[in-house]
């Protein structure tokens, strides 16, 4: 497997377009369209929030029941969440409008929205946006990159990636794009992520691969602990690589899993590292755990601790807050057995041994914590299980962005 | 029942002292001593964090097993948490030092610490502090107020309250003081709270009254979702009011519960409203719930949502974030049945009806949200149960305080 340039248009037969539809933002692109020449098998995972945005309900219904999927319409600015029956209708209208322009069935069109909760979509602008995007649909990498830029909200950088691997003698491409960067928390976030591949694979295995990998990637990140109403990961496979269709968990399936994991982990880390207002990606590894579940609980508790996040912003080796966050996580461990390390491009330092501070150099610790990517590793010495979670620091800008977001 | 002036020295027989021991802060008082002329029955509740500070372990042991309690030594600046066996020894040494000076048994002395995790207490200064406080022990209200000031860390105001009621023809006084204001989250916080009363009551009922009331008061507040290693509430009763001892749940017991609840709720709300960096007390009421547990889960989820807290700081009626936080709480309800109100001294406004926004005035909503105490009430229309939780807004100063705290 190797990383290549590109995003959602990297795989054969996928085109993208974007436009400035004026949904809510001025003077920037705010709509994107992903289109596959060939009907796709689709898989999806969605927010676990009881309050589900209208597009989430629409997509789940289509992915589960429509014979195939061929397009995704995305808008930024308004989330179409908490919009009642009217909001549901707008998903159908959006799909119909795109379906008509593309001469495909309306149940083959997925929709995704991100932005403010509670406002209704301006349907005239959505429809005008779709009409404007049809003629500019293009398979170039640039079209994919433009689409990745159009779906941003408070993101500061666009997020896309692509990889290639071989299956059944054919070169397979998997590409993807996503957006964060607030309301980001395990169990899907507003977080929208779109993955495309030219792999031929059964619908069942496509969904299984996505559902499994989401647990170790998107569900292991948190920006602010708020699980959004709109979180969606969609994965389309059009089979244009012409590999022998994967229908069992063979070697080709394992290769695909590896590629999919690379793309998902890359995008998930990009989202955590571009969390609202953040200055650093904060990685927390729990090693020596008895069970994976225990390691997951502990690592997530640390990345979501406001006090720990503020300490990372301050480049302060406040290890007590990390032990504290592990302690209230609900997972069992012996605090007096814990070793803790801080690590970054600037070096690695053991801070705690068996629950008590070593005489480490605060200066060196601060140097390590001043890098843009920082890792804390806790060894709880109970077994062989591990987990890694990704978060970010809590900064003045996070507050500023979210105190002002709607106005 | 009526509120009166005072705090921990309001009840008969309780004295307090405080001093500048130089534990970590310069030029301010940082130690306090509470002393009862007469041996007390004691009750306590403690952090549920697996990582328990040394004083928490000491106090639980003494409250559970010592024949009586007569004094509490408190220091601010260093938490004596994650300090290993050495930290445990220091609790015992502190109790012994105070016991000697006061001529009481060392197992009748409780200790409490708040501040930085992981540093060892400077025992020479602790002992010197105790010696300095003995001669200035005093029953005046001012001594109580000085003690409430000495135990502050990032608190901006001292927190104390006292009430009086009648039981068995005698006037009973209940007084208390506490400190917040970071690492504040349900299930006990660094949060230290000390309640004194001259009531005569059995040890069993004293503990039961405290344990029950903590659920509706201290455990319903959150500043940042971080449950501290040091959270402690201690309640001392010395019986000097000479009421017939309460040994069953009679009318006198109900009167005491009411007084205790008033004191606890008052102090808990003061902590939430003086959360690190905060500008507003944020109260969330869930009404119309099917069960109390459901109402508690929903109300706590809203007060701990970073996005909701930032919106309150911005005086922004971003109700979508409130519905969203209810949705990911794990409690069941129908989002399309929810009515939501904002209320403060500036008025009351219905924002959502049956899950959809009403055409309310944003200007009026902002006016309501600009008050120092703001309430959001969600009616989920399923039954008769209710719960109230208290938090605060998330501000630039919260980040500033916690990025800089140790340095």
mmCIF file with all atom_site columns, N, CA and C in Angstrom, chain A residues 79-107:
data_model
loop_
_atom_site.group_PDB
_atom_site.id
_atom_site.type_symbol
_atom_site.label_atom_id
_atom_site.label_alt_id
_atom_site.label_comp_id
_atom_site.label_asym_id
_atom_site.label_entity_id
_atom_site.label_seq_id
_atom_site.pdbx_PDB_ins_code
_atom_site.Cartn_x
_atom_site.Cartn_y
_atom_site.Cartn_z
_atom_site.occupancy
_atom_site.B_iso_or_equiv
_atom_site.pdbx_formal_charge
_atom_site.auth_seq_id
_atom_site.auth_comp_id
_atom_site.auth_asym_id
_atom_site.auth_atom_id
_atom_site.pdbx_PDB_model_num
ATOM 1  N N  . UNK A 1 79  ? -27.137 22.945 9.236   1.00 0.00 ? 79  UNK A N  1
ATOM 2  C CA . UNK A 1 79  ? -27.020 21.504 9.501   1.00 0.00 ? 79  UNK A CA 1
ATOM 3  C C  . UNK A 1 79  ? -28.282 20.717 9.172   1.00 0.00 ? 79  UNK A C  1
ATOM 4  N N  . UNK A 1 80  ? -29.393 21.414 8.948   1.00 0.00 ? 80  UNK A N  1
ATOM 5  C CA . UNK A 1 80  ? -30.690 20.737 8.762   1.00 0.00 ? 80  UNK A CA 1
ATOM 6  C C  . UNK A 1 80  ? -30.938 19.743 9.894   1.00 0.00 ? 80  UNK A C  1
ATOM 7  N N  . UNK A 1 81  ? -30.692 20.192 11.126  1.00 0.00 ? 81  UNK A N  1
ATOM 8  C CA . UNK A 1 81  ? -30.965 19.387 12.328  1.00 0.00 ? 81  UNK A CA 1
ATOM 9  C C  . UNK A 1 81  ? -31.990 20.136 13.159  1.00 0.00 ? 81  UNK A C  1
ATOM 10 N N  . UNK A 1 82  ? -32.864 19.412 13.860  1.00 0.00 ? 82  UNK A N  1
ATOM 11 C CA . UNK A 1 82  ? -33.954 20.021 14.635  1.00 0.00 ? 82  UNK A CA 1
ATOM 12 C C  . UNK A 1 82  ? -34.816 20.891 13.736  1.00 0.00 ? 82  UNK A C  1
ATOM 13 N N  . UNK A 1 83  ? -35.162 20.362 12.577  1.00 0.00 ? 83  UNK A N  1
ATOM 14 C CA . UNK A 1 83  ? -35.925 21.130 11.593  1.00 0.00 ? 83  UNK A CA 1
ATOM 15 C C  . UNK A 1 83  ? -37.265 20.468 11.289  1.00 0.00 ? 83  UNK A C  1
ATOM 16 N N  . UNK A 1 84  ? -37.616 19.427 12.070  1.00 0.00 ? 84  UNK A N  1
ATOM 17 C CA . UNK A 1 84  ? -38.948 18.828 11.969  1.00 0.00 ? 84  UNK A CA 1
ATOM 18 C C  . UNK A 1 84  ? -39.225 18.191 10.616  1.00 0.00 ? 84  UNK A C  1
ATOM 19 N N  . UNK A 1 85  ? -40.512 18.040 10.320  1.00 0.00 ? 85  UNK A N  1
ATOM 20 C CA . UNK A 1 85  ? -40.933 17.390 9.059   1.00 0.00 ? 85  UNK A CA 1
ATOM 21 C C  . UNK A 1 85  ? -40.430 18.187 7.850   1.00 0.00 ? 85  UNK A C  1
ATOM 22 N N  . UNK A 1 86  ? -40.413 19.510 7.983   1.00 0.00 ? 86  UNK A N  1
ATOM 23 C CA . UNK A 1 86  ? -39.977 20.350 6.877   1.00 0.00 ? 86  UNK A CA 1
ATOM 24 C C  . UNK A 1 86  ? -38.548 19.987 6.479   1.00 0.00 ? 86  UNK A C  1
ATOM 25 N N  . UNK A 1 87  ? -37.686 19.784 7.485   1.00 0.00 ? 87  UNK A N  1
ATOM 26 C CA . UNK A 1 87  ? -36.296 19.410 7.213   1.00 0.00 ? 87  UNK A CA 1
ATOM 27 C C  . UNK A 1 87  ? -36.194 18.079 6.490   1.00 0.00 ? 87  UNK A C  1
ATOM 28 N N  . UNK A 1 88  ? -37.039 17.121 6.883   1.00 0.00 ? 88  UNK A N  1
ATOM 29 C CA . UNK A 1 88  ? -37.038 15.817 6.201   1.00 0.00 ? 88  UNK A CA 1
ATOM 30 C C  . UNK A 1 88  ? -37.374 15.989 4.718   1.00 0.00 ? 88  UNK A C  1
ATOM 31 N N  . UNK A 1 89  ? -38.401 16.813 4.461   1.00 0.00 ? 89  UNK A N  1
ATOM 32 C CA . UNK A 1 89  ? -38.837 17.058 3.084   1.00 0.00 ? 89  UNK A CA 1
ATOM 33 C C  . UNK A 1 89  ? -37.697 17.615 2.241   1.00 0.00 ? 89  UNK A C  1
ATOM 34 N N  . UNK A 1 90  ? -36.888 18.485 2.861   1.00 0.00 ? 90  UNK A N  1
ATOM 35 C CA . UNK A 1 90  ? -35.812 19.133 2.093   1.00 0.00 ? 90  UNK A CA 1
ATOM 36 C C  . UNK A 1 90  ? -34.737 18.145 1.652   1.00 0.00 ? 90  UNK A C  1
ATOM 37 N N  . UNK A 1 91  ? -34.531 17.078 2.421   1.00 0.00 ? 91  UNK A N  1
ATOM 38 C CA . UNK A 1 91  ? -33.573 16.054 1.980   1.00 0.00 ? 91  UNK A CA 1
ATOM 39 C C  . UNK A 1 91  ? -34.075 15.405 0.703   1.00 0.00 ? 91  UNK A C  1
ATOM 40 N N  . UNK A 1 92  ? -35.367 15.061 0.726   1.00 0.00 ? 92  UNK A N  1
ATOM 41 C CA . UNK A 1 92  ? -35.947 14.408 -0.441  1.00 0.00 ? 92  UNK A CA 1
ATOM 42 C C  . UNK A 1 92  ? -35.900 15.348 -1.644  1.00 0.00 ? 92  UNK A C  1
ATOM 43 N N  . UNK A 1 93  ? -36.223 16.618 -1.414  1.00 0.00 ? 93  UNK A N  1
ATOM 44 C CA . UNK A 1 93  ? -36.213 17.595 -2.519  1.00 0.00 ? 93  UNK A CA 1
ATOM 45 C C  . UNK A 1 93  ? -34.815 17.773 -3.101  1.00 0.00 ? 93  UNK A C  1
ATOM 46 N N  . UNK A 1 94  ? -33.807 17.781 -2.208  1.00 0.00 ? 94  UNK A N  1
ATOM 47 C CA . UNK A 1 94  ? -32.424 17.921 -2.660  1.00 0.00 ? 94  UNK A CA 1
ATOM 48 C C  . UNK A 1 94  ? -32.024 16.724 -3.515  1.00 0.00 ? 94  UNK A C  1
ATOM 49 N N  . UNK A 1 95  ? -32.347 15.526 -3.027  1.00 0.00 ? 95  UNK A N  1
ATOM 50 C CA . UNK A 1 95  ? -32.012 14.312 -3.767  1.00 0.00 ? 95  UNK A CA 1
ATOM 51 C C  . UNK A 1 95  ? -32.717 14.299 -5.125  1.00 0.00 ? 95  UNK A C  1
ATOM 52 N N  . UNK A 1 96  ? -33.985 14.698 -5.129  1.00 0.00 ? 96  UNK A N  1
ATOM 53 C CA . UNK A 1 96  ? -34.745 14.727 -6.387  1.00 0.00 ? 96  UNK A CA 1
ATOM 54 C C  . UNK A 1 96  ? -34.133 15.698 -7.389  1.00 0.00 ? 96  UNK A C  1
ATOM 55 N N  . UNK A 1 97  ? -33.763 16.872 -6.894  1.00 0.00 ? 97  UNK A N  1
ATOM 56 C CA . UNK A 1 97  ? -33.193 17.891 -7.784  1.00 0.00 ? 97  UNK A CA 1
ATOM 57 C C  . UNK A 1 97  ? -31.906 17.387 -8.412  1.00 0.00 ? 97  UNK A C  1
ATOM 58 N N  . UNK A 1 98  ? -31.026 16.758 -7.583  1.00 0.00 ? 98  UNK A N  1
ATOM 59 C CA . UNK A 1 98  ? -29.766 16.241 -8.123  1.00 0.00 ? 98  UNK A CA 1
ATOM 60 C C  . UNK A 1 98  ? -30.038 15.068 -9.066  1.00 0.00 ? 98  UNK A C  1
ATOM 61 N N  . UNK A 1 99  ? -30.973 14.213 -8.676  1.00 0.00 ? 99  UNK A N  1
ATOM 62 C CA . UNK A 1 99  ? -31.285 13.031 -9.487  1.00 0.00 ? 99  UNK A CA 1
ATOM 63 C C  . UNK A 1 99  ? -31.762 13.432 -10.882 1.00 0.00 ? 99  UNK A C  1
ATOM 64 N N  . UNK A 1 100 ? -32.609 14.458 -10.917 1.00 0.00 ? 100 UNK A N  1
ATOM 65 C CA . UNK A 1 100 ? -33.114 14.926 -12.220 1.00 0.00 ? 100 UNK A CA 1
ATOM 66 C C  . UNK A 1 100 ? -31.990 15.427 -13.103 1.00 0.00 ? 100 UNK A C  1
ATOM 67 N N  . UNK A 1 101 ? -31.129 16.262 -12.536 1.00 0.00 ? 101 UNK A N  1
ATOM 68 C CA . UNK A 1 101 ? -30.017 16.824 -13.309 1.00 0.00 ? 101 UNK A CA 1
ATOM 69 C C  . UNK A 1 101 ? -29.071 15.732 -13.790 1.00 0.00 ? 101 UNK A C  1
ATOM 70 N N  . UNK A 1 102 ? -28.901 14.668 -12.976 1.00 0.00 ? 102 UNK A N  1
ATOM 71 C CA . UNK A 1 102 ? -27.911 13.626 -13.302 1.00 0.00 ? 102 UNK A CA 1
ATOM 72 C C  . UNK A 1 102 ? -28.546 12.430 -14.003 1.00 0.00 ? 102 UNK A C  1
ATOM 73 N N  . UNK A 1 103 ? -29.862 12.465 -14.177 1.00 0.00 ? 103 UNK A N  1
ATOM 74 C CA . UNK A 1 103 ? -30.600 11.351 -14.783 1.00 0.00 ? 103 UNK A CA 1
ATOM 75 C C  . UNK A 1 103 ? -30.328 10.025 -14.077 1.00 0.00 ? 103 UNK A C  1
ATOM 76 N N  . UNK A 1 104 ? -30.427 10.055 -12.774 1.00 0.00 ? 104 UNK A N  1
ATOM 77 C CA . UNK A 1 104 ? -30.285 8.850  -11.950 1.00 0.00 ? 104 UNK A CA 1
ATOM 78 C C  . UNK A 1 104 ? -31.489 8.794  -10.998 1.00 0.00 ? 104 UNK A C  1
ATOM 79 N N  . UNK A 1 105 ? -31.764 7.661  -10.357 1.00 0.00 ? 105 UNK A N  1
ATOM 80 C CA . UNK A 1 105 ? -32.906 7.606  -9.435  1.00 0.00 ? 105 UNK A CA 1
ATOM 81 C C  . UNK A 1 105 ? -32.666 8.472  -8.197  1.00 0.00 ? 105 UNK A C  1
ATOM 82 N N  . UNK A 1 106 ? -33.713 9.036  -7.671  1.00 0.00 ? 106 UNK A N  1
ATOM 83 C CA . UNK A 1 106 ? -33.497 9.936  -6.525  1.00 0.00 ? 106 UNK A CA 1
ATOM 84 C C  . UNK A 1 106 ? -33.104 9.158  -5.271  1.00 0.00 ? 106 UNK A C  1
ATOM 85 N N  . UNK A 1 107 ? -33.418 7.858  -5.211  1.00 0.00 ? 107 UNK A N  1
ATOM 86 C CA . UNK A 1 107 ? -32.970 7.108  -4.035  1.00 0.00 ? 107 UNK A CA 1
ATOM 87 C C  . UNK A 1 107 ? -31.505 6.684  -4.141  1.00 0.00 ? 107 UNK A C  1
#
